[in-house]
mmCIF file of C-alpha atoms in Angstrom:
data_model
loop_
_atom_site.group_PDB
_atom_site.id
_atom_site.type_symbol
_atom_site.label_atom_id
_atom_site.label_comp_id
_atom_site.label_asym_id
_atom_site.label_seq_id
_atom_site.Cartn_x
_atom_site.Cartn_y
_atom_site.Cartn_z
ATOM 1 C CA UNK A 121 112.570 64.454 105.858
ATOM 2 C CA UNK A 122 114.669 63.872 108.881
ATOM 3 C CA UNK A 123 114.794 60.205 110.190
ATOM 4 C CA UNK A 124 116.161 59.603 113.609
ATOM 5 C CA UNK A 125 116.952 56.184 114.651
ATOM 6 C CA UNK A 126 117.805 54.706 118.139
ATOM 7 C CA UNK A 127 119.541 51.511 118.968
ATOM 8 C CA UNK A 128 119.097 49.272 120.934
ATOM 9 C CA UNK A 129 115.354 49.481 121.611
ATOM 10 C CA UNK A 130 115.578 47.772 124.973
ATOM 11 C CA UNK A 131 118.771 47.704 127.160
ATOM 12 C CA UNK A 132 119.342 46.129 130.506
ATOM 13 C CA UNK A 133 122.254 46.915 132.759
ATOM 14 C CA UNK A 134 123.449 45.718 136.252
ATOM 15 C CA UNK A 135 123.167 48.710 138.701
ATOM 16 C CA UNK A 136 126.498 50.430 138.894
ATOM 17 C CA UNK A 137 127.415 49.584 135.165
ATOM 18 C CA UNK A 138 127.326 52.046 132.203
ATOM 19 C CA UNK A 139 124.719 52.279 129.462
ATOM 20 C CA UNK A 140 124.987 53.652 126.016
ATOM 21 C CA UNK A 141 122.310 54.653 123.801
ATOM 22 C CA UNK A 142 123.351 55.484 120.188
ATOM 23 C CA UNK A 143 120.955 57.464 117.678
ATOM 24 C CA UNK A 144 121.591 58.214 114.097
ATOM 25 C CA UNK A 145 120.232 61.193 112.064
ATOM 26 C CA UNK A 146 119.979 61.711 108.341
ATOM 27 C CA UNK A 147 119.367 65.595 107.880
ATOM 28 C CA UNK A 148 122.608 67.332 107.380
ATOM 29 C CA UNK A 149 121.283 70.602 108.324
ATOM 30 C CA UNK A 150 120.530 69.083 111.804
ATOM 31 C CA UNK A 151 122.565 71.070 114.569
ATOM 32 C CA UNK A 152 120.670 70.332 117.950
ATOM 33 C CA UNK A 153 120.442 67.279 119.520
ATOM 34 C CA UNK A 154 118.624 66.714 122.957
ATOM 35 C CA UNK A 155 117.756 63.830 124.947
ATOM 36 C CA UNK A 156 114.819 63.177 126.905
ATOM 37 C CA UNK A 157 114.234 61.015 129.670
ATOM 38 C CA UNK A 158 110.435 59.650 130.253
ATOM 39 C CA UNK A 159 109.681 57.755 133.208
ATOM 40 C CA UNK A 160 106.595 55.639 133.535
ATOM 41 C CA UNK A 161 103.386 57.948 133.524
ATOM 42 C CA UNK A 162 105.168 60.946 133.413
ATOM 43 C CA UNK A 163 106.291 63.519 130.954
ATOM 44 C CA UNK A 164 109.381 63.738 128.746
ATOM 45 C CA UNK A 165 111.990 65.732 130.400
ATOM 46 C CA UNK A 166 115.141 67.132 128.896
ATOM 47 C CA UNK A 167 118.381 65.459 130.586
ATOM 48 C CA UNK A 168 120.888 66.749 128.209
ATOM 49 C CA UNK A 169 121.553 68.454 124.742
ATOM 50 C CA UNK A 170 124.265 69.198 122.369
ATOM 51 C CA UNK A 171 124.759 71.436 119.545
ATOM 52 C CA UNK A 172 126.819 70.993 116.577
ATOM 53 C CA UNK A 173 129.757 73.102 117.510
ATOM 54 C CA UNK A 174 130.575 70.678 120.438
ATOM 55 C CA UNK A 175 131.526 66.988 120.238
ATOM 56 C CA UNK A 176 131.190 65.995 123.971
ATOM 57 C CA UNK A 177 129.097 67.563 126.855
ATOM 58 C CA UNK A 178 128.858 65.845 130.211
ATOM 59 C CA UNK A 179 126.496 66.525 133.289
ATOM 60 C CA UNK A 180 127.372 64.544 136.381
ATOM 61 C CA UNK A 181 126.740 60.920 135.474
ATOM 62 C CA UNK A 182 125.514 61.783 131.956
ATOM 63 C CA UNK A 183 127.346 62.619 128.865
ATOM 64 C CA UNK A 184 126.539 62.862 125.113
ATOM 65 C CA UNK A 185 128.880 62.502 122.344
ATOM 66 C CA UNK A 186 128.276 63.618 118.732
ATOM 67 C CA UNK A 187 129.706 62.622 115.494
ATOM 68 C CA UNK A 188 128.753 64.997 112.640
ATOM 69 C CA UNK A 189 130.618 63.172 109.944
ATOM 70 C CA UNK A 190 128.884 59.865 110.997
ATOM 71 C CA UNK A 191 125.655 61.595 111.772
ATOM 72 C CA UNK A 192 125.470 59.880 115.204
ATOM 73 C CA UNK A 193 125.072 60.840 118.535
ATOM 74 C CA UNK A 194 125.187 58.949 121.826
ATOM 75 C CA UNK A 195 124.049 58.989 125.400
ATOM 76 C CA UNK A 196 126.151 57.514 128.051
ATOM 77 C CA UNK A 197 125.380 57.103 131.578
ATOM 78 C CA UNK A 198 127.806 55.981 134.316
ATOM 79 C CA UNK A 199 127.107 54.299 137.447
ATOM 80 C CA UNK A 200 123.513 53.328 136.703
ATOM 81 C CA UNK A 201 120.856 53.707 139.435
ATOM 82 C CA UNK A 202 117.486 52.055 139.694
ATOM 83 C CA UNK A 203 115.841 55.756 139.231
ATOM 84 C CA UNK A 204 117.807 55.663 135.751
ATOM 85 C CA UNK A 205 115.106 53.070 134.542
ATOM 86 C CA UNK A 206 113.085 55.038 131.761
ATOM 87 C CA UNK A 207 112.391 55.493 128.241
ATOM 88 C CA UNK A 208 115.121 57.850 126.652
ATOM 89 C CA UNK A 209 114.099 59.652 123.399
ATOM 90 C CA UNK A 210 116.816 61.077 121.290
ATOM 91 C CA UNK A 211 116.001 63.854 118.863
ATOM 92 C CA UNK A 212 117.616 66.166 116.217
ATOM 93 C CA UNK A 213 116.614 69.444 114.896
ATOM 94 C CA UNK A 214 115.360 69.478 111.189
ATOM 95 C CA UNK A 215 115.821 71.862 108.305
ATOM 96 C CA UNK A 216 112.236 72.618 108.347
ATOM 97 C CA UNK A 217 112.623 74.069 111.910
ATOM 98 C CA UNK A 218 111.294 71.442 114.020
ATOM 99 C CA UNK A 219 112.768 68.289 116.087
ATOM 100 C CA UNK A 220 112.654 64.778 114.995
ATOM 101 C CA UNK A 221 112.283 62.363 117.544
ATOM 102 C CA UNK A 222 113.461 58.749 117.812
ATOM 103 C CA UNK A 223 111.366 56.068 119.043
ATOM 104 C CA UNK A 224 112.781 55.591 122.356
ATOM 105 C CA UNK A 225 114.987 53.051 124.373
ATOM 106 C CA UNK A 226 113.634 51.237 127.451
ATOM 107 C CA UNK A 227 116.561 51.171 129.801
ATOM 108 C CA UNK A 228 116.235 48.781 132.861
ATOM 109 C CA UNK A 229 118.543 49.079 135.630
ATOM 110 C CA UNK A 230 118.898 45.713 137.478
ATOM 111 C CA UNK A 231 119.433 45.876 141.064
ATOM 112 C CA UNK B 34 106.765 79.398 136.653
ATOM 113 C CA UNK B 35 104.181 77.075 136.388
ATOM 114 C CA UNK B 36 104.725 74.100 133.734
ATOM 115 C CA UNK B 37 102.990 73.164 130.714
ATOM 116 C CA UNK B 38 99.257 71.939 131.726
ATOM 117 C CA UNK B 39 97.112 69.797 129.565
ATOM 118 C CA UNK B 40 93.589 69.205 129.829
ATOM 119 C CA UNK B 41 91.825 66.979 130.201
ATOM 120 C CA UNK B 42 94.320 64.270 131.455
ATOM 121 C CA UNK B 43 92.009 61.524 130.054
ATOM 122 C CA UNK B 44 89.357 61.017 127.658
ATOM 123 C CA UNK B 45 87.381 58.100 126.405
ATOM 124 C CA UNK B 46 85.626 58.489 122.892
ATOM 125 C CA UNK B 47 84.051 56.438 120.582
ATOM 126 C CA UNK B 48 84.568 55.952 116.808
ATOM 127 C CA UNK B 49 83.162 58.818 114.649
ATOM 128 C CA UNK B 50 83.090 61.207 117.599
ATOM 129 C CA UNK B 51 85.314 64.263 117.699
ATOM 130 C CA UNK B 52 87.722 65.466 120.465
ATOM 131 C CA UNK B 53 89.334 68.875 121.508
ATOM 132 C CA UNK B 54 92.355 68.832 123.552
ATOM 133 C CA UNK B 55 93.861 71.869 125.454
ATOM 134 C CA UNK B 56 97.334 72.842 126.205
ATOM 135 C CA UNK B 57 98.308 75.956 128.185
ATOM 136 C CA UNK B 58 102.249 76.788 127.740
ATOM 137 C CA UNK B 59 104.649 78.170 130.210
ATOM 138 C CA UNK B 60 103.797 81.803 130.769
ATOM 139 C CA UNK B 61 106.087 83.666 128.322
ATOM 140 C CA UNK B 62 106.089 80.916 125.791
ATOM 141 C CA UNK B 63 104.984 81.687 122.261
ATOM 142 C CA UNK B 64 105.424 78.459 120.483
ATOM 143 C CA UNK B 65 103.156 75.209 121.189
ATOM 144 C CA UNK B 66 104.013 71.802 119.434
ATOM 145 C CA UNK B 67 101.699 68.813 119.583
ATOM 146 C CA UNK B 68 102.994 65.190 119.221
ATOM 147 C CA UNK B 69 101.342 61.873 119.141
ATOM 148 C CA UNK B 70 103.041 59.199 121.357
ATOM 149 C CA UNK B 71 102.033 55.559 120.740
ATOM 150 C CA UNK B 72 103.982 52.362 121.784
ATOM 151 C CA UNK B 73 106.918 51.697 119.645
ATOM 152 C CA UNK B 74 106.389 54.429 117.535
ATOM 153 C CA UNK B 75 107.836 57.136 119.879
ATOM 154 C CA UNK B 76 106.841 60.929 119.390
ATOM 155 C CA UNK B 77 105.500 61.716 116.296
ATOM 156 C CA UNK B 78 105.203 65.577 115.252
ATOM 157 C CA UNK B 79 101.644 66.765 114.515
ATOM 158 C CA UNK B 80 102.000 70.627 114.217
ATOM 159 C CA UNK B 81 103.497 73.620 115.822
ATOM 160 C CA UNK B 82 101.938 76.845 116.418
ATOM 161 C CA UNK B 83 103.467 80.272 116.984
ATOM 162 C CA UNK B 84 101.736 83.524 117.566
ATOM 163 C CA UNK B 85 98.512 82.253 116.438
ATOM 164 C CA UNK B 86 99.756 80.648 113.125
ATOM 165 C CA UNK B 87 100.601 77.330 112.297
ATOM 166 C CA UNK B 88 104.391 77.015 111.511
ATOM 167 C CA UNK B 89 104.800 73.564 110.719
ATOM 168 C CA UNK B 90 102.804 70.433 110.205
ATOM 169 C CA UNK B 91 103.703 66.819 110.258
ATOM 170 C CA UNK B 92 102.404 63.854 108.199
ATOM 171 C CA UNK B 93 98.768 63.391 109.751
ATOM 172 C CA UNK B 94 95.444 63.404 107.923
ATOM 173 C CA UNK B 95 93.408 66.545 107.830
ATOM 174 C CA UNK B 96 91.076 65.205 110.638
ATOM 175 C CA UNK B 97 93.924 66.485 113.033
ATOM 176 C CA UNK B 98 93.788 70.146 113.365
ATOM 177 C CA UNK B 99 94.675 72.817 115.978
ATOM 178 C CA UNK B 100 94.669 76.344 116.804
ATOM 179 C CA UNK B 101 96.415 78.888 119.004
ATOM 180 C CA UNK B 102 94.736 81.969 120.843
ATOM 181 C CA UNK B 103 96.392 85.192 121.486
ATOM 182 C CA UNK B 104 97.440 84.022 124.841
ATOM 183 C CA UNK B 105 99.294 81.402 123.333
ATOM 184 C CA UNK B 106 97.165 78.587 124.551
ATOM 185 C CA UNK B 107 96.591 75.949 122.045
ATOM 186 C CA UNK B 108 93.846 73.709 121.408
ATOM 187 C CA UNK B 109 94.031 70.263 119.179
ATOM 188 C CA UNK B 110 90.937 68.830 117.633
ATOM 189 C CA UNK B 111 90.535 65.305 116.033
ATOM 190 C CA UNK B 112 87.386 64.756 114.025
ATOM 191 C CA UNK B 113 85.954 61.432 113.025
ATOM 192 C CA UNK B 114 88.028 59.530 115.615
ATOM 193 C CA UNK B 115 89.437 55.934 114.606
ATOM 194 C CA UNK B 116 90.704 53.345 116.698
ATOM 195 C CA UNK B 117 94.178 53.964 115.461
ATOM 196 C CA UNK B 118 93.706 57.215 117.005
ATOM 197 C CA UNK B 119 94.009 55.944 120.701
ATOM 198 C CA UNK B 120 97.470 57.587 122.149
ATOM 199 C CA UNK B 121 99.023 59.854 124.357
ATOM 200 C CA UNK B 122 98.956 63.274 122.917
ATOM 201 C CA UNK B 123 101.741 65.568 124.393
ATOM 202 C CA UNK B 124 102.038 69.309 123.948
ATOM 203 C CA UNK B 125 105.305 71.251 124.278
ATOM 204 C CA UNK B 126 105.897 74.682 124.685
ATOM 205 C CA UNK B 127 108.990 77.049 124.231
ATOM 206 C CA UNK B 128 109.833 80.489 123.790
ATOM 207 C CA UNK B 129 110.087 81.089 120.187
ATOM 208 C CA UNK B 130 109.455 79.062 117.046
ATOM 209 C CA UNK B 131 112.936 77.413 116.622
ATOM 210 C CA UNK B 132 114.180 74.049 116.656
ATOM 211 C CA UNK B 133 117.102 74.781 118.896
ATOM 212 C CA UNK B 134 115.290 75.689 122.065
ATOM 213 C CA UNK B 135 114.486 73.371 124.877
ATOM 214 C CA UNK B 136 110.883 71.872 124.461
ATOM 215 C CA UNK B 137 108.868 71.626 127.732
ATOM 216 C CA UNK B 138 106.565 68.917 127.627
ATOM 217 C CA UNK B 139 103.021 68.973 129.279
ATOM 218 C CA UNK B 140 101.868 65.634 131.129
ATOM 219 C CA UNK B 141 99.946 64.768 128.089
ATOM 220 C CA UNK B 142 96.072 63.605 127.449
ATOM 221 C CA UNK B 143 95.345 60.086 127.184
ATOM 222 C CA UNK B 144 92.858 59.507 124.561
ATOM 223 C CA UNK B 145 91.217 55.862 124.220
ATOM 224 C CA UNK B 146 89.042 55.437 121.219
ATOM 225 C CA UNK B 147 86.544 52.447 121.463
#
C-alpha cells in the first residue's frame, strides 16, 4: 500500500524565517496531495492542497511544490509567525481511493 | 454549515469493555472516514463509509467495526478494549467517496483505556 513519509519530524525556526517540510510517497497512482495543520487540542484543518497536473501552488505565506518524478512534495511557509506553531500532516491519495497520511511534523516557531 | 461533530469528546474505559463513538458529518456529505491518531504514528486509516456501505478498510483487527445510517451519521465500535486502543479517534467527512476531495475533520473523541 501507499507509504507516506515526512521529514524532519520536528522543526524549530526563528520567527520570520522560512520553514520547509518534505514528504515522499510510494504509490505512482497518487494524484492528490493535501496538507493539514493541527494545533494543540484541535482538529486537523486543510491549509493547502495540490493535484498532480500542477507543479506548484501558493496561498499567501504558504506554498506547496510537487515533483511527481521523484515522488515528493514539500510545504513551504515563509515569514513564519508564532501562530504557525503546530503539527503539519501531509497526505497522498492512494490507488484504493483513500488518503494515506504521514506521521506529522511538529513545527515550533521561536519568537 | 455546521462542521463535523463527534460524541462523546472524552471516554474512559477499562480493558475488555466495548465502546461506541459517533460522528455526524457536514450536511450533504455522504462519506465518512475514521482515523486513529496516536503520538508518533500520525493518522492511521480505519475505514470509510459511503451510502451506508463500507467502501474501504485499513489494517486494524476485527475488534474495530463501524456502520453508517441513512442520514450519513456514522458510528464506530471497538470491542474487547486493549490498553493500546487509547488514542484520539477522528472522523472526517466529504461529499462523495473519492480520495481527491477535501476531508473535513471532527474534533475527535479521546479514548483512554485503563
